[in-house]
Short mmCIF file of N, CA and C in Angstrom, two decimals:
data_model
loop_
_atom_site.label_atom_id
_atom_site.label_comp_id
_atom_site.label_asym_id
_atom_site.label_seq_id
_atom_site.Cartn_x
_atom_site.Cartn_y
_atom_site.Cartn_z
N MET J 121 -35.95 -33.66 32.15
CA MET J 121 -36.38 -32.60 31.27
C MET J 121 -35.48 -31.39 31.48
N LYS J 122 -35.02 -30.83 30.42
CA LYS J 122 -34.13 -29.66 30.48
C LYS J 122 -34.97 -28.39 30.46
N VAL J 123 -34.74 -27.53 31.45
CA VAL J 123 -35.45 -26.26 31.56
C VAL J 123 -34.62 -25.18 30.88
N SER J 124 -35.26 -24.39 30.04
CA SER J 124 -34.57 -23.28 29.39
C SER J 124 -35.31 -21.98 29.68
N GLU J 125 -34.62 -20.89 29.49
CA GLU J 125 -35.23 -19.58 29.72
C GLU J 125 -36.40 -19.35 28.77
N GLU J 126 -36.27 -19.82 27.54
CA GLU J 126 -37.33 -19.62 26.55
C GLU J 126 -38.61 -20.34 26.97
N THR J 127 -38.47 -21.59 27.41
CA THR J 127 -39.67 -22.33 27.81
C THR J 127 -40.30 -21.73 29.06
N LEU J 128 -39.47 -21.21 29.96
CA LEU J 128 -40.02 -20.55 31.15
C LEU J 128 -40.79 -19.29 30.77
N LEU J 129 -40.24 -18.50 29.85
CA LEU J 129 -40.93 -17.30 29.40
C LEU J 129 -42.25 -17.65 28.71
N GLU J 130 -42.24 -18.71 27.91
CA GLU J 130 -43.46 -19.14 27.22
C GLU J 130 -44.52 -19.63 28.19
N SER J 131 -44.11 -20.17 29.32
CA SER J 131 -45.07 -20.73 30.27
C SER J 131 -45.59 -19.71 31.28
N GLY J 132 -45.16 -18.45 31.17
CA GLY J 132 -45.75 -17.44 32.04
C GLY J 132 -44.80 -16.73 32.99
N PHE J 133 -43.55 -17.14 33.03
CA PHE J 133 -42.58 -16.43 33.86
C PHE J 133 -42.26 -15.10 33.20
N SER J 134 -42.13 -14.06 34.00
CA SER J 134 -41.75 -12.75 33.47
C SER J 134 -40.22 -12.64 33.47
N HIS J 135 -39.73 -11.59 32.83
CA HIS J 135 -38.28 -11.37 32.83
C HIS J 135 -37.78 -11.10 34.25
N THR J 136 -38.59 -10.43 35.05
CA THR J 136 -38.23 -10.18 36.45
C THR J 136 -38.13 -11.49 37.23
N ASP J 137 -39.08 -12.39 36.98
CA ASP J 137 -39.04 -13.71 37.63
C ASP J 137 -37.77 -14.45 37.25
N LEU J 138 -37.43 -14.42 35.98
CA LEU J 138 -36.21 -15.09 35.52
C LEU J 138 -34.97 -14.48 36.14
N GLN J 139 -34.96 -13.16 36.31
CA GLN J 139 -33.83 -12.49 36.96
C GLN J 139 -33.67 -13.00 38.38
N LYS J 140 -34.78 -13.13 39.10
CA LYS J 140 -34.73 -13.63 40.48
C LYS J 140 -34.19 -15.06 40.52
N ILE J 141 -34.64 -15.88 39.59
CA ILE J 141 -34.19 -17.28 39.55
C ILE J 141 -32.71 -17.35 39.20
N LYS J 142 -32.29 -16.56 38.21
CA LYS J 142 -30.87 -16.56 37.82
C LYS J 142 -29.99 -16.05 38.96
N SER J 143 -30.47 -15.07 39.68
CA SER J 143 -29.73 -14.55 40.82
C SER J 143 -29.56 -15.64 41.88
N ASN J 144 -30.60 -16.42 42.09
CA ASN J 144 -30.53 -17.52 43.04
C ASN J 144 -29.51 -18.56 42.58
N VAL J 145 -29.52 -18.88 41.30
CA VAL J 145 -28.56 -19.85 40.75
C VAL J 145 -27.14 -19.34 40.91
N GLU J 146 -26.92 -18.05 40.64
CA GLU J 146 -25.58 -17.48 40.77
C GLU J 146 -25.11 -17.46 42.23
N ASN J 147 -26.01 -17.15 43.14
CA ASN J 147 -25.63 -17.04 44.56
C ASN J 147 -25.47 -18.39 45.24
N PHE J 148 -26.32 -19.35 44.90
CA PHE J 148 -26.33 -20.61 45.64
C PHE J 148 -25.94 -21.81 44.79
N GLY J 149 -25.70 -21.62 43.51
CA GLY J 149 -25.32 -22.73 42.65
C GLY J 149 -26.52 -23.51 42.16
N GLY J 150 -26.26 -24.53 41.38
CA GLY J 150 -27.33 -25.35 40.84
C GLY J 150 -27.66 -24.95 39.41
N THR J 151 -28.79 -25.44 38.95
CA THR J 151 -29.24 -25.16 37.60
C THR J 151 -30.67 -24.61 37.65
N LEU J 152 -31.13 -24.14 36.50
CA LEU J 152 -32.53 -23.69 36.41
C LEU J 152 -33.48 -24.82 36.76
N ASP J 153 -33.17 -26.02 36.29
CA ASP J 153 -34.02 -27.18 36.57
C ASP J 153 -34.11 -27.44 38.07
N ASP J 154 -32.98 -27.35 38.77
CA ASP J 154 -32.99 -27.56 40.23
C ASP J 154 -33.86 -26.53 40.93
N VAL J 155 -33.74 -25.28 40.53
CA VAL J 155 -34.51 -24.21 41.18
C VAL J 155 -36.00 -24.39 40.91
N ILE J 156 -36.36 -24.71 39.67
CA ILE J 156 -37.78 -24.90 39.33
C ILE J 156 -38.34 -26.09 40.10
N GLN J 157 -37.57 -27.16 40.20
CA GLN J 157 -38.03 -28.33 40.95
C GLN J 157 -38.20 -28.00 42.43
N ASP J 158 -37.26 -27.27 43.02
CA ASP J 158 -37.38 -26.88 44.42
C ASP J 158 -38.58 -25.97 44.66
N LEU J 159 -38.81 -25.03 43.74
CA LEU J 159 -39.97 -24.15 43.88
C LEU J 159 -41.28 -24.93 43.79
N GLU J 160 -41.31 -25.91 42.88
CA GLU J 160 -42.51 -26.75 42.76
C GLU J 160 -42.77 -27.52 44.05
N LYS J 161 -41.71 -28.06 44.64
CA LYS J 161 -41.86 -28.80 45.90
C LYS J 161 -42.34 -27.87 47.01
N ARG J 162 -41.80 -26.67 47.07
CA ARG J 162 -42.23 -25.70 48.08
C ARG J 162 -43.70 -25.37 47.93
N PHE J 163 -44.15 -25.22 46.68
CA PHE J 163 -45.56 -24.92 46.45
C PHE J 163 -46.43 -26.07 46.95
N ASN J 164 -46.04 -27.30 46.63
CA ASN J 164 -46.84 -28.45 47.07
C ASN J 164 -46.90 -28.54 48.59
N VAL J 165 -45.79 -28.29 49.26
CA VAL J 165 -45.78 -28.34 50.73
C VAL J 165 -46.68 -27.26 51.30
N ALA J 166 -46.55 -26.04 50.79
CA ALA J 166 -47.39 -24.93 51.29
C ALA J 166 -48.86 -25.19 50.99
N LYS J 167 -49.15 -25.75 49.84
CA LYS J 167 -50.53 -26.08 49.47
C LYS J 167 -51.13 -27.08 50.45
N TRP J 168 -50.39 -28.14 50.76
CA TRP J 168 -50.91 -29.16 51.66
C TRP J 168 -51.01 -28.67 53.10
N ILE J 169 -50.08 -27.83 53.51
CA ILE J 169 -50.18 -27.23 54.85
C ILE J 169 -51.46 -26.40 54.94
N THR J 170 -51.75 -25.64 53.90
CA THR J 170 -52.96 -24.81 53.88
C THR J 170 -54.22 -25.67 53.90
N ILE J 171 -54.25 -26.72 53.10
CA ILE J 171 -55.42 -27.61 53.07
C ILE J 171 -55.65 -28.25 54.43
N VAL J 172 -54.59 -28.79 55.01
CA VAL J 172 -54.72 -29.43 56.33
C VAL J 172 -55.16 -28.42 57.38
N ALA J 173 -54.63 -27.20 57.31
CA ALA J 173 -55.01 -26.17 58.27
C ALA J 173 -56.49 -25.84 58.18
N PHE J 174 -57.01 -25.70 56.97
CA PHE J 174 -58.43 -25.37 56.82
C PHE J 174 -59.34 -26.54 57.18
N VAL J 175 -58.92 -27.76 56.87
CA VAL J 175 -59.70 -28.92 57.29
C VAL J 175 -59.74 -29.00 58.82
N THR J 176 -58.60 -28.73 59.45
CA THR J 176 -58.55 -28.70 60.91
C THR J 176 -59.47 -27.61 61.46
N LEU J 177 -59.48 -26.46 60.82
CA LEU J 177 -60.36 -25.37 61.24
C LEU J 177 -61.83 -25.78 61.12
N ILE J 178 -62.18 -26.45 60.04
CA ILE J 178 -63.57 -26.89 59.86
C ILE J 178 -63.96 -27.88 60.95
N PHE J 179 -63.10 -28.88 61.20
CA PHE J 179 -63.42 -29.85 62.25
C PHE J 179 -63.46 -29.19 63.62
N THR J 180 -62.58 -28.24 63.86
CA THR J 180 -62.58 -27.54 65.14
C THR J 180 -63.87 -26.74 65.31
N SER J 181 -64.32 -26.11 64.24
CA SER J 181 -65.56 -25.33 64.34
C SER J 181 -66.77 -26.23 64.58
N LEU J 182 -66.71 -27.46 64.09
CA LEU J 182 -67.83 -28.38 64.29
C LEU J 182 -67.79 -29.08 65.64
N LEU J 183 -66.60 -29.36 66.14
CA LEU J 183 -66.48 -30.23 67.30
C LEU J 183 -65.99 -29.55 68.57
N SER J 184 -65.59 -28.31 68.49
CA SER J 184 -65.00 -27.67 69.66
C SER J 184 -65.76 -26.39 70.01
N THR J 185 -65.24 -25.71 71.01
CA THR J 185 -65.89 -24.48 71.47
C THR J 185 -65.60 -23.32 70.53
N LYS J 186 -66.38 -22.28 70.67
CA LYS J 186 -66.21 -21.09 69.85
C LYS J 186 -64.85 -20.43 70.12
N ASN J 187 -64.42 -20.45 71.38
CA ASN J 187 -63.12 -19.86 71.73
C ASN J 187 -61.96 -20.58 71.03
N ASN J 188 -62.01 -21.90 71.03
CA ASN J 188 -60.96 -22.67 70.35
C ASN J 188 -60.96 -22.40 68.85
N THR J 189 -62.15 -22.31 68.28
CA THR J 189 -62.26 -22.05 66.84
C THR J 189 -61.70 -20.67 66.50
N LEU J 190 -62.06 -19.67 67.30
CA LEU J 190 -61.55 -18.32 67.05
C LEU J 190 -60.04 -18.24 67.24
N SER J 191 -59.52 -18.94 68.23
CA SER J 191 -58.07 -18.96 68.45
C SER J 191 -57.35 -19.59 67.26
N LEU J 192 -57.87 -20.70 66.77
CA LEU J 192 -57.26 -21.36 65.62
C LEU J 192 -57.37 -20.48 64.37
N ALA J 193 -58.53 -19.86 64.17
CA ALA J 193 -58.71 -18.99 63.00
C ALA J 193 -57.72 -17.83 63.04
N PHE J 194 -57.54 -17.22 64.20
CA PHE J 194 -56.58 -16.12 64.31
C PHE J 194 -55.16 -16.62 64.05
N SER J 195 -54.83 -17.78 64.59
CA SER J 195 -53.50 -18.35 64.36
C SER J 195 -53.25 -18.61 62.88
N LEU J 196 -54.27 -19.10 62.19
CA LEU J 196 -54.12 -19.35 60.76
C LEU J 196 -54.01 -18.05 59.97
N MET J 197 -54.74 -17.02 60.41
CA MET J 197 -54.65 -15.72 59.73
C MET J 197 -53.25 -15.13 59.85
N VAL J 198 -52.57 -15.43 60.94
CA VAL J 198 -51.20 -14.94 61.13
C VAL J 198 -50.19 -15.89 60.49
N GLY J 199 -50.37 -17.18 60.68
CA GLY J 199 -49.37 -18.16 60.27
C GLY J 199 -49.33 -18.48 58.79
N LEU J 200 -50.48 -18.63 58.15
CA LEU J 200 -50.49 -19.02 56.74
C LEU J 200 -49.87 -17.96 55.82
N PRO J 201 -50.16 -16.68 55.99
CA PRO J 201 -49.46 -15.71 55.13
C PRO J 201 -47.94 -15.76 55.31
N PHE J 202 -47.50 -16.03 56.52
CA PHE J 202 -46.07 -16.15 56.77
C PHE J 202 -45.49 -17.34 56.00
N ILE J 203 -46.20 -18.46 56.00
CA ILE J 203 -45.75 -19.64 55.26
C ILE J 203 -45.70 -19.34 53.76
N TRP J 204 -46.74 -18.67 53.25
CA TRP J 204 -46.77 -18.36 51.82
C TRP J 204 -45.73 -17.30 51.46
N TYR J 205 -45.41 -16.42 52.40
CA TYR J 205 -44.35 -15.44 52.15
C TYR J 205 -42.99 -16.14 52.02
N LEU J 206 -42.75 -17.13 52.86
CA LEU J 206 -41.48 -17.85 52.82
C LEU J 206 -41.37 -18.74 51.59
N THR J 207 -42.49 -19.06 50.97
CA THR J 207 -42.46 -20.04 49.89
C THR J 207 -41.74 -19.58 48.63
N PRO J 208 -41.64 -18.55 48.13
CA PRO J 208 -42.33 -17.41 47.53
C PRO J 208 -43.46 -17.88 46.61
N ALA J 209 -44.65 -17.50 46.96
CA ALA J 209 -45.87 -18.05 46.37
C ALA J 209 -45.96 -17.86 44.85
N LYS J 210 -45.68 -16.68 44.37
CA LYS J 210 -45.85 -16.40 42.94
C LYS J 210 -44.91 -17.25 42.09
N LEU J 211 -43.64 -17.27 42.45
CA LEU J 211 -42.68 -18.07 41.69
C LEU J 211 -42.95 -19.56 41.85
N ALA J 212 -43.31 -19.97 43.06
CA ALA J 212 -43.57 -21.38 43.31
C ALA J 212 -44.78 -21.86 42.50
N PHE J 213 -45.83 -21.04 42.44
CA PHE J 213 -47.00 -21.43 41.65
C PHE J 213 -46.65 -21.54 40.18
N LYS J 214 -45.88 -20.59 39.67
CA LYS J 214 -45.49 -20.64 38.27
C LYS J 214 -44.63 -21.87 37.98
N ALA J 215 -43.76 -22.23 38.91
CA ALA J 215 -42.93 -23.43 38.74
C ALA J 215 -43.79 -24.68 38.76
N TRP J 216 -44.76 -24.72 39.67
CA TRP J 216 -45.68 -25.87 39.75
C TRP J 216 -46.47 -25.99 38.45
N ARG J 217 -46.99 -24.87 37.97
CA ARG J 217 -47.77 -24.86 36.73
C ARG J 217 -46.88 -25.29 35.55
N TYR J 218 -45.65 -24.80 35.51
CA TYR J 218 -44.72 -25.16 34.44
C TYR J 218 -44.45 -26.66 34.45
N LYS J 219 -44.17 -27.21 35.63
CA LYS J 219 -43.86 -28.64 35.73
C LYS J 219 -45.05 -29.49 35.30
N HIS J 220 -46.26 -29.11 35.70
CA HIS J 220 -47.44 -29.89 35.33
C HIS J 220 -47.72 -29.77 33.83
N HIS J 221 -47.55 -28.59 33.28
CA HIS J 221 -47.76 -28.40 31.85
C HIS J 221 -46.70 -29.17 31.06
N ALA J 222 -45.46 -29.11 31.50
CA ALA J 222 -44.37 -29.80 30.81
C ALA J 222 -44.53 -31.31 30.90
N SER J 223 -45.01 -31.82 32.04
CA SER J 223 -45.17 -33.27 32.17
C SER J 223 -46.31 -33.77 31.28
N ARG J 224 -47.34 -32.95 31.08
CA ARG J 224 -48.43 -33.34 30.17
C ARG J 224 -47.93 -33.38 28.73
N ILE J 225 -47.14 -32.39 28.37
CA ILE J 225 -46.60 -32.36 27.00
C ILE J 225 -45.66 -33.54 26.78
N LYS J 226 -44.82 -33.82 27.77
CA LYS J 226 -43.87 -34.92 27.66
C LYS J 226 -44.62 -36.25 27.59
N GLY J 227 -45.72 -36.38 28.35
CA GLY J 227 -46.50 -37.61 28.35
C GLY J 227 -47.27 -37.83 27.06
N ASP J 228 -47.59 -36.74 26.35
CA ASP J 228 -48.35 -36.84 25.10
C ASP J 228 -47.49 -37.35 23.95
N ARG J 229 -46.20 -37.19 24.06
CA ARG J 229 -45.31 -37.58 22.95
C ARG J 229 -45.12 -39.05 22.89
#
């Protein structure tokens, strides 16, 4: 699937978001499609890390001591925002949403 600036704007990307993506393409090479695909993958990885972390926290709270639970909760409060900051969350979510919307449209044809 070919990604264009028009389709990205229609799917919710702002002009500022597109500027950031174009800057990345200019600095590191590649295409818009490559960047959108990489952002989508980053979102999925960060999403699953977050899910696994919270499931681990739930099991720890049920099966372990209060001290262990509090230690893990504090670690997650520090670590997860750092992971989402590195992702970049806003662009990655928009790329994920774009890819899922585009795949549904492509599948309907």
